[in-house]
Short mmCIF file of C-alpha atoms in Angstrom, two decimals:
data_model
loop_
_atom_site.label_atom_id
_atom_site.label_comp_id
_atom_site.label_asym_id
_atom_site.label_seq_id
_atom_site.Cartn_x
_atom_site.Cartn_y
_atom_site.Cartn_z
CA UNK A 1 14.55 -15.92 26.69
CA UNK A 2 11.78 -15.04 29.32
CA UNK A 3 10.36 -18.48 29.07
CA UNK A 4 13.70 -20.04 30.67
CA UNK A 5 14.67 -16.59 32.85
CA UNK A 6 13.55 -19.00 36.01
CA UNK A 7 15.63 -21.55 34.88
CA UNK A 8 18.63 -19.91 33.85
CA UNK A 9 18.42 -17.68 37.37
CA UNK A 10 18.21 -21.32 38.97
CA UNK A 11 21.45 -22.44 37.03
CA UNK A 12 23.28 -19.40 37.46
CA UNK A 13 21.91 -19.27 41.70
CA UNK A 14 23.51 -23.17 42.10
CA UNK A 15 26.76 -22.52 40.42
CA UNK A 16 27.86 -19.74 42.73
CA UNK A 17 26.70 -21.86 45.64
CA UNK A 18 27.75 -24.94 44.50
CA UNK A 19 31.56 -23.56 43.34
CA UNK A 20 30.98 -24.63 39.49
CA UNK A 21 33.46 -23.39 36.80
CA UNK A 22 33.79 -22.97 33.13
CA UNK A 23 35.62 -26.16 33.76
CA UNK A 24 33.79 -28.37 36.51
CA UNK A 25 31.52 -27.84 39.33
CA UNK A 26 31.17 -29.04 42.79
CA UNK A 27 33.50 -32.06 44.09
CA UNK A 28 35.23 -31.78 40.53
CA UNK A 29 31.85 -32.47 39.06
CA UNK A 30 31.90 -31.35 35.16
CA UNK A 31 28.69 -29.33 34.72
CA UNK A 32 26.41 -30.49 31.90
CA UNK A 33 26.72 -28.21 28.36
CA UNK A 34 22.94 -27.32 29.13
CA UNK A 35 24.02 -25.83 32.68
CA UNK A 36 27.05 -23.64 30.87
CA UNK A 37 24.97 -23.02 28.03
CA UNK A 38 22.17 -21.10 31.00
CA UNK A 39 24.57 -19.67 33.06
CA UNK A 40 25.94 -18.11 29.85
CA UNK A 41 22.94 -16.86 28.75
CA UNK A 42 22.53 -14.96 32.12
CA UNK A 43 25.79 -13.74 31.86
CA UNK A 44 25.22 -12.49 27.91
CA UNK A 45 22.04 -11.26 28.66
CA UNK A 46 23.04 -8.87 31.51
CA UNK A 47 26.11 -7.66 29.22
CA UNK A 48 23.72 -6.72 26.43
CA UNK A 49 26.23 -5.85 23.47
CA UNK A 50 29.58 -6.61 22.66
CA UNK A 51 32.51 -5.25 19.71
CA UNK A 52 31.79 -8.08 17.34
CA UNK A 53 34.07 -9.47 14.27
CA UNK A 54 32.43 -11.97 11.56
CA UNK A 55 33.32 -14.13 8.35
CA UNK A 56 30.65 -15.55 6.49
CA UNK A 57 30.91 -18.30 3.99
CA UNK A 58 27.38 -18.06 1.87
CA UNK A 59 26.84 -20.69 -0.86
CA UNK A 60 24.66 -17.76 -2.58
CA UNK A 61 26.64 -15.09 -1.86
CA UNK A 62 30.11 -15.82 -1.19
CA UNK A 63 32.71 -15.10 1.09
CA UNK A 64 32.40 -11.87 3.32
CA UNK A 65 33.71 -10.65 6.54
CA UNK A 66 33.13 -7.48 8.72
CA UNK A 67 33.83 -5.75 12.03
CA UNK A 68 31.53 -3.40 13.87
CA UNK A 69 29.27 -3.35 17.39
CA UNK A 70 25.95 -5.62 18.10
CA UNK A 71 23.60 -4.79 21.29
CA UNK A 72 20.44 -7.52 21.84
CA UNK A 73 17.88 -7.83 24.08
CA UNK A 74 15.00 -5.98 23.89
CA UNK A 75 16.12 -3.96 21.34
CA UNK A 76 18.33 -5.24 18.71
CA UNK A 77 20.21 -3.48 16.78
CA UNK A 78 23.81 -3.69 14.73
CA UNK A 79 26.70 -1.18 12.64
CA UNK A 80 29.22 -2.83 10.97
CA UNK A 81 31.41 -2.48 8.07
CA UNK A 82 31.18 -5.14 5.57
CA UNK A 83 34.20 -6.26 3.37
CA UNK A 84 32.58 -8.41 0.23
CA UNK A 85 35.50 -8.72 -2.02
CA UNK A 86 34.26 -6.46 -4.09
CA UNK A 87 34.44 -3.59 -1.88
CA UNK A 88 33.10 -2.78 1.62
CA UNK A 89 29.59 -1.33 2.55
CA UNK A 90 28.39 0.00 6.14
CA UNK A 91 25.53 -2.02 7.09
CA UNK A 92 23.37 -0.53 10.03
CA UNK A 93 20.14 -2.09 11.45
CA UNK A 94 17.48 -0.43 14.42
CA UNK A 95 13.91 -1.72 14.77
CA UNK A 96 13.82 -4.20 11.85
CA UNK A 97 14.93 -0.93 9.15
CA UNK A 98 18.17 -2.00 7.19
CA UNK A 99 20.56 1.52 6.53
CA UNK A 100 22.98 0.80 3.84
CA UNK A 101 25.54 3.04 3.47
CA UNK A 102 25.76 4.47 -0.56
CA UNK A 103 28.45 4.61 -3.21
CA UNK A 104 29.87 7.99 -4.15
CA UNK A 105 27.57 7.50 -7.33
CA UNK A 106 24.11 7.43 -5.41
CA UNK A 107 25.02 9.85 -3.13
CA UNK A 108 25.38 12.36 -5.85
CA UNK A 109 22.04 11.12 -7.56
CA UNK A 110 20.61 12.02 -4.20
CA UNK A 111 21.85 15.19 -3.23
CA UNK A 112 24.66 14.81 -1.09
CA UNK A 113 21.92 11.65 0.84
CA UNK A 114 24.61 8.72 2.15
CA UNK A 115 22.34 5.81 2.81
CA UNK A 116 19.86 3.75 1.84
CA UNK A 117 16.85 2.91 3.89
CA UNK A 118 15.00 -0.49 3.39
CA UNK A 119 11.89 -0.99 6.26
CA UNK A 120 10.64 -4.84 5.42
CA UNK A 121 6.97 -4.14 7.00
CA UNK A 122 6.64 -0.96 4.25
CA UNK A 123 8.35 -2.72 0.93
CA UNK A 124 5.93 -4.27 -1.57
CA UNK A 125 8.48 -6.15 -2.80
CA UNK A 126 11.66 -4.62 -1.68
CA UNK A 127 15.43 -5.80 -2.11
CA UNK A 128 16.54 -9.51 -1.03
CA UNK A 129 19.40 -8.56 -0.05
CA UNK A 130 18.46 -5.73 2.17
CA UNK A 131 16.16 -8.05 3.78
CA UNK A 132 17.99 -10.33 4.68
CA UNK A 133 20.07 -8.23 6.74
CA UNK A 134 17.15 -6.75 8.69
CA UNK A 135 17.90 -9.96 11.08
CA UNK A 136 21.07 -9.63 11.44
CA UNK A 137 20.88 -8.87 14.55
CA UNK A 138 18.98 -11.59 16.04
CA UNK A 139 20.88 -14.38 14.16
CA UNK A 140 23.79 -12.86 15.41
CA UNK A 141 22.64 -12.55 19.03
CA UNK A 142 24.56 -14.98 21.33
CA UNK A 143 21.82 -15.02 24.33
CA UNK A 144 18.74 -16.44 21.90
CA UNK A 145 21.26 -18.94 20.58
CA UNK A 146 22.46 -20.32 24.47
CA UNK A 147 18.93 -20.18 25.56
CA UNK A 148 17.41 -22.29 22.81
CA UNK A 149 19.65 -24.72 22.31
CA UNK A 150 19.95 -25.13 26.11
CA UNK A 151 16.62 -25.85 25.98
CA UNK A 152 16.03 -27.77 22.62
CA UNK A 153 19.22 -28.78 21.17
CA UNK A 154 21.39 -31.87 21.00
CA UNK A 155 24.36 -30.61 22.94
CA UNK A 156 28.30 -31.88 23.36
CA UNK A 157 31.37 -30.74 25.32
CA UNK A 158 33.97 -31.03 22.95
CA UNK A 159 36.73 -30.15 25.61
CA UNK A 160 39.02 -27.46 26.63
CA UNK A 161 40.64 -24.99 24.14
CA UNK A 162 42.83 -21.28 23.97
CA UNK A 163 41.66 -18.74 21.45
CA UNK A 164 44.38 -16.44 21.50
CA UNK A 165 45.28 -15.94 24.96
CA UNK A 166 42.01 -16.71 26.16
CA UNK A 167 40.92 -20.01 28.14
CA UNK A 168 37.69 -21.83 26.64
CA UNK A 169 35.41 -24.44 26.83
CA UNK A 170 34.12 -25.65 23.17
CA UNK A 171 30.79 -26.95 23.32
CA UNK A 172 28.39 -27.76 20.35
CA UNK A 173 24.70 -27.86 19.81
CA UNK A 174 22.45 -28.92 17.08
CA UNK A 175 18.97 -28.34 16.41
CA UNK A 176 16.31 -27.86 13.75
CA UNK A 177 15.51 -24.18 12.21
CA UNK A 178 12.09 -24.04 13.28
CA UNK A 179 12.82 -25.88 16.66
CA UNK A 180 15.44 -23.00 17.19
CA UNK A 181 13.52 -20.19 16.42
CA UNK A 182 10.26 -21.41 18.15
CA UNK A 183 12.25 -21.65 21.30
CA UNK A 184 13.95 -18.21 21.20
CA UNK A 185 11.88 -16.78 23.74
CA UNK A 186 13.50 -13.08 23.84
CA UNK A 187 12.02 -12.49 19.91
CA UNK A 188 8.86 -10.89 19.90
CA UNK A 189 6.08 -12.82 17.95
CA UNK A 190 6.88 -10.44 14.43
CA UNK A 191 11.02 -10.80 15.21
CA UNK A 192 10.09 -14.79 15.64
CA UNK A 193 8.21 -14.89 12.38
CA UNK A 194 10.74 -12.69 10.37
CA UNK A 195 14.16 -14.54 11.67
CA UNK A 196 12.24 -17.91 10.66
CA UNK A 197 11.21 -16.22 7.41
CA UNK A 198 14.89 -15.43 6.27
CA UNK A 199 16.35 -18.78 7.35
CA UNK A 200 13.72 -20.73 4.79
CA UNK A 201 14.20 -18.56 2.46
CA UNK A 202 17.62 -19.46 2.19
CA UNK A 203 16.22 -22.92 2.48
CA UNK A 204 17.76 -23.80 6.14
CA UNK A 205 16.40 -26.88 7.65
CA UNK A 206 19.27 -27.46 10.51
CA UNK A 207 21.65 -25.65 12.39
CA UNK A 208 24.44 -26.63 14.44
CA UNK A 209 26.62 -24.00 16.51
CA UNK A 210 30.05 -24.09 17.96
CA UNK A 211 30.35 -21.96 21.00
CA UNK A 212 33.47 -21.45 23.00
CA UNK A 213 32.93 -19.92 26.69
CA UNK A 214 35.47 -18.86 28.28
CA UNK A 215 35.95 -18.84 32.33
CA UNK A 216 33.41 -15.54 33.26
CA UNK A 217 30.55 -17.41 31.31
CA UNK A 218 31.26 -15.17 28.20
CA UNK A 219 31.24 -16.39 24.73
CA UNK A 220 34.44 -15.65 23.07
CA UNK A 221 33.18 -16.95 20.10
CA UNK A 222 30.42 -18.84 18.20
CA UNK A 223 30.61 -20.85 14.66
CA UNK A 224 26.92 -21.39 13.29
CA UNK A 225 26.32 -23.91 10.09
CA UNK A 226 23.18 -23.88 8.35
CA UNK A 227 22.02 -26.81 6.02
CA UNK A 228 20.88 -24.58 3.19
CA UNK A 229 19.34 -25.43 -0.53
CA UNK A 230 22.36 -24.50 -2.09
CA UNK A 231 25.17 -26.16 0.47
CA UNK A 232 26.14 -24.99 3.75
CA UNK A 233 26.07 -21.41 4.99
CA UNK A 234 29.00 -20.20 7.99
CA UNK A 235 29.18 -17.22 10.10
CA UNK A 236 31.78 -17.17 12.27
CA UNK A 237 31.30 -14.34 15.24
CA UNK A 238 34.00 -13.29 17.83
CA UNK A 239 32.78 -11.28 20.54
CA UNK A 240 35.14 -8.75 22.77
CA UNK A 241 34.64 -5.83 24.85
CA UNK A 242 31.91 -7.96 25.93
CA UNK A 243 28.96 -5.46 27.86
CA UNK A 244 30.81 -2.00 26.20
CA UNK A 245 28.46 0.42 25.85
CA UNK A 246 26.82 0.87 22.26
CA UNK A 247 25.01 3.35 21.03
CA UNK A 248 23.69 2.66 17.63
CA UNK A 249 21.38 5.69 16.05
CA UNK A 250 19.40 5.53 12.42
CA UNK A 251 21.01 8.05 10.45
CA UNK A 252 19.29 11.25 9.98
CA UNK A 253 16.12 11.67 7.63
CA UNK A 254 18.16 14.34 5.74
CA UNK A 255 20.67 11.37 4.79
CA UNK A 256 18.48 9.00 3.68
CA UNK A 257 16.99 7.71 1.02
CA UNK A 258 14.21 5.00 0.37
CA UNK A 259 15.97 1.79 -1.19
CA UNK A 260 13.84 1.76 -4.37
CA UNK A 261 14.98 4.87 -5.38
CA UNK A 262 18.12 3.03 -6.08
CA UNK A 263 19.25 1.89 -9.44
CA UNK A 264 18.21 -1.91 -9.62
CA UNK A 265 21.11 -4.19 -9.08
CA UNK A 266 23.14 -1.48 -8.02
CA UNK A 267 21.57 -1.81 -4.03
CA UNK A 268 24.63 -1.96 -2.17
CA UNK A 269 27.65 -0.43 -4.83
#
């Protein structure tokens, strides 16, 4: 993101003088998808969390879908509760460590403990699953996704559209993996290399994301499809209570307990 802050200030700076809308601009002009997509950004980035609400489609993995609260920026961090069919699981994220929240089972095992720690930099090995979660946060960020496709995708206005009771403007972009995550300027150099390292490990070579924005520059929602080894992998994310104030905490050392400890297959109950 700081590598098109200038530009996105400049976008944001001539649509307040220049009268543009979610809907057109100046004379009636119809501003380009890469001008919404920056004055978005500005507007997501300055808001800095949001109440979020997801379904996933994984080819892997299956169907899941969850609810909880996401803050980006310059730290990331997420606490939701996951529903995978076969039963739901708190899933809480802060600096890259993954807390998963235990069965009834573990917990007794443990000592009364009620989550599971996974840190990726301190696993040997460590649990796939948990991993993959640890960027969460950053794939689910909307501000990284605005800002790189603004500045590296193939983008389209697909036209006006209501979700709910809302007013929006559906756009689309598409772009490769790497192109995406080599243009995400608000990752750190370690966040860069480990959101890269979980999309090719799923074997991701394209994305393509559906954003709706509605008429404060917000974005309602976002649809992202990635091309993966085994088919095609969805997350659908609605954002509300856009800029609410989250404060997401790792749970206390006395209630956790390291990942490995856990009986194998049995990570996440």
């Amino acid at each position: 993101m700081r590598r098109i802050r200038t530009a996105v200030a400049v976008a944001a700076a001539a649509a307040l003088l220049g009268g543009a809308t979610a809907c057109g601009g100046d004379g009636g002009r119809e501003r380009t998808p890469q001008e919404a997509f920056q004055a978005s950004a500005k507007v997501m980035e300055a808001a800095g969390a949001a109440k979020v609400a997801l379904v996933r489609q994984d080819p892997a993995d299956g169907p899941s879908s969850g609810s909880g609260v996401l803050s980006w920026g310059s730290k990331p961090a997420l606490d939701l509760v996951l529903d995978r069919g076969s039963g739901e699981v708190a899933v809480r994220t802060l600096d890259g460590v993954v807390y998963l929240g235990a069965d009834a089972a573990q917990t007794a095992r443990m000592g009364g403990r009620r989550w599971m720690k996974f840190d990726p930099e301190k696993s040997s090995g460590g649990n796939s699953e948990a991993a993959g979660y640890s960027t969460w946060s950053e794939q689910l960020d909307p501000v990284s996704d605005l800002a790189a496709l603004a500045e590296v995708g193939t983008l389209q206005r697909l036209g006006e559209e209501r979700l709910g009771d809302v007013h929006t403007v559906h756009y689309r972009g598409t772009a490769t993996i790497r192109a995406l995550v080599g243009a995400t300027g608000d990752l750190t150099a370690a966040q860069r290399v480990s959101v890269l390292g979980a999309y090719l490990r799923q074997g991701a070579t394209s994305v393509t994301a559906d954003i709706w924005i509605n008429d404060k520059d917000e974005v309602v929602q976002e649809r992202k499809a990635c091309k993966v080894a085994k088919g095609e992998a969805i997350t659908s994310t609605r954002y509300s209570e856009i800029g609410t104030e989250v404060n997401i905490q790792a749970p206390l050392p006395d209630d956790t307990f390291d990942l490995a400890d856990a009986d194998p297959g049995n990570a996440t109950g």
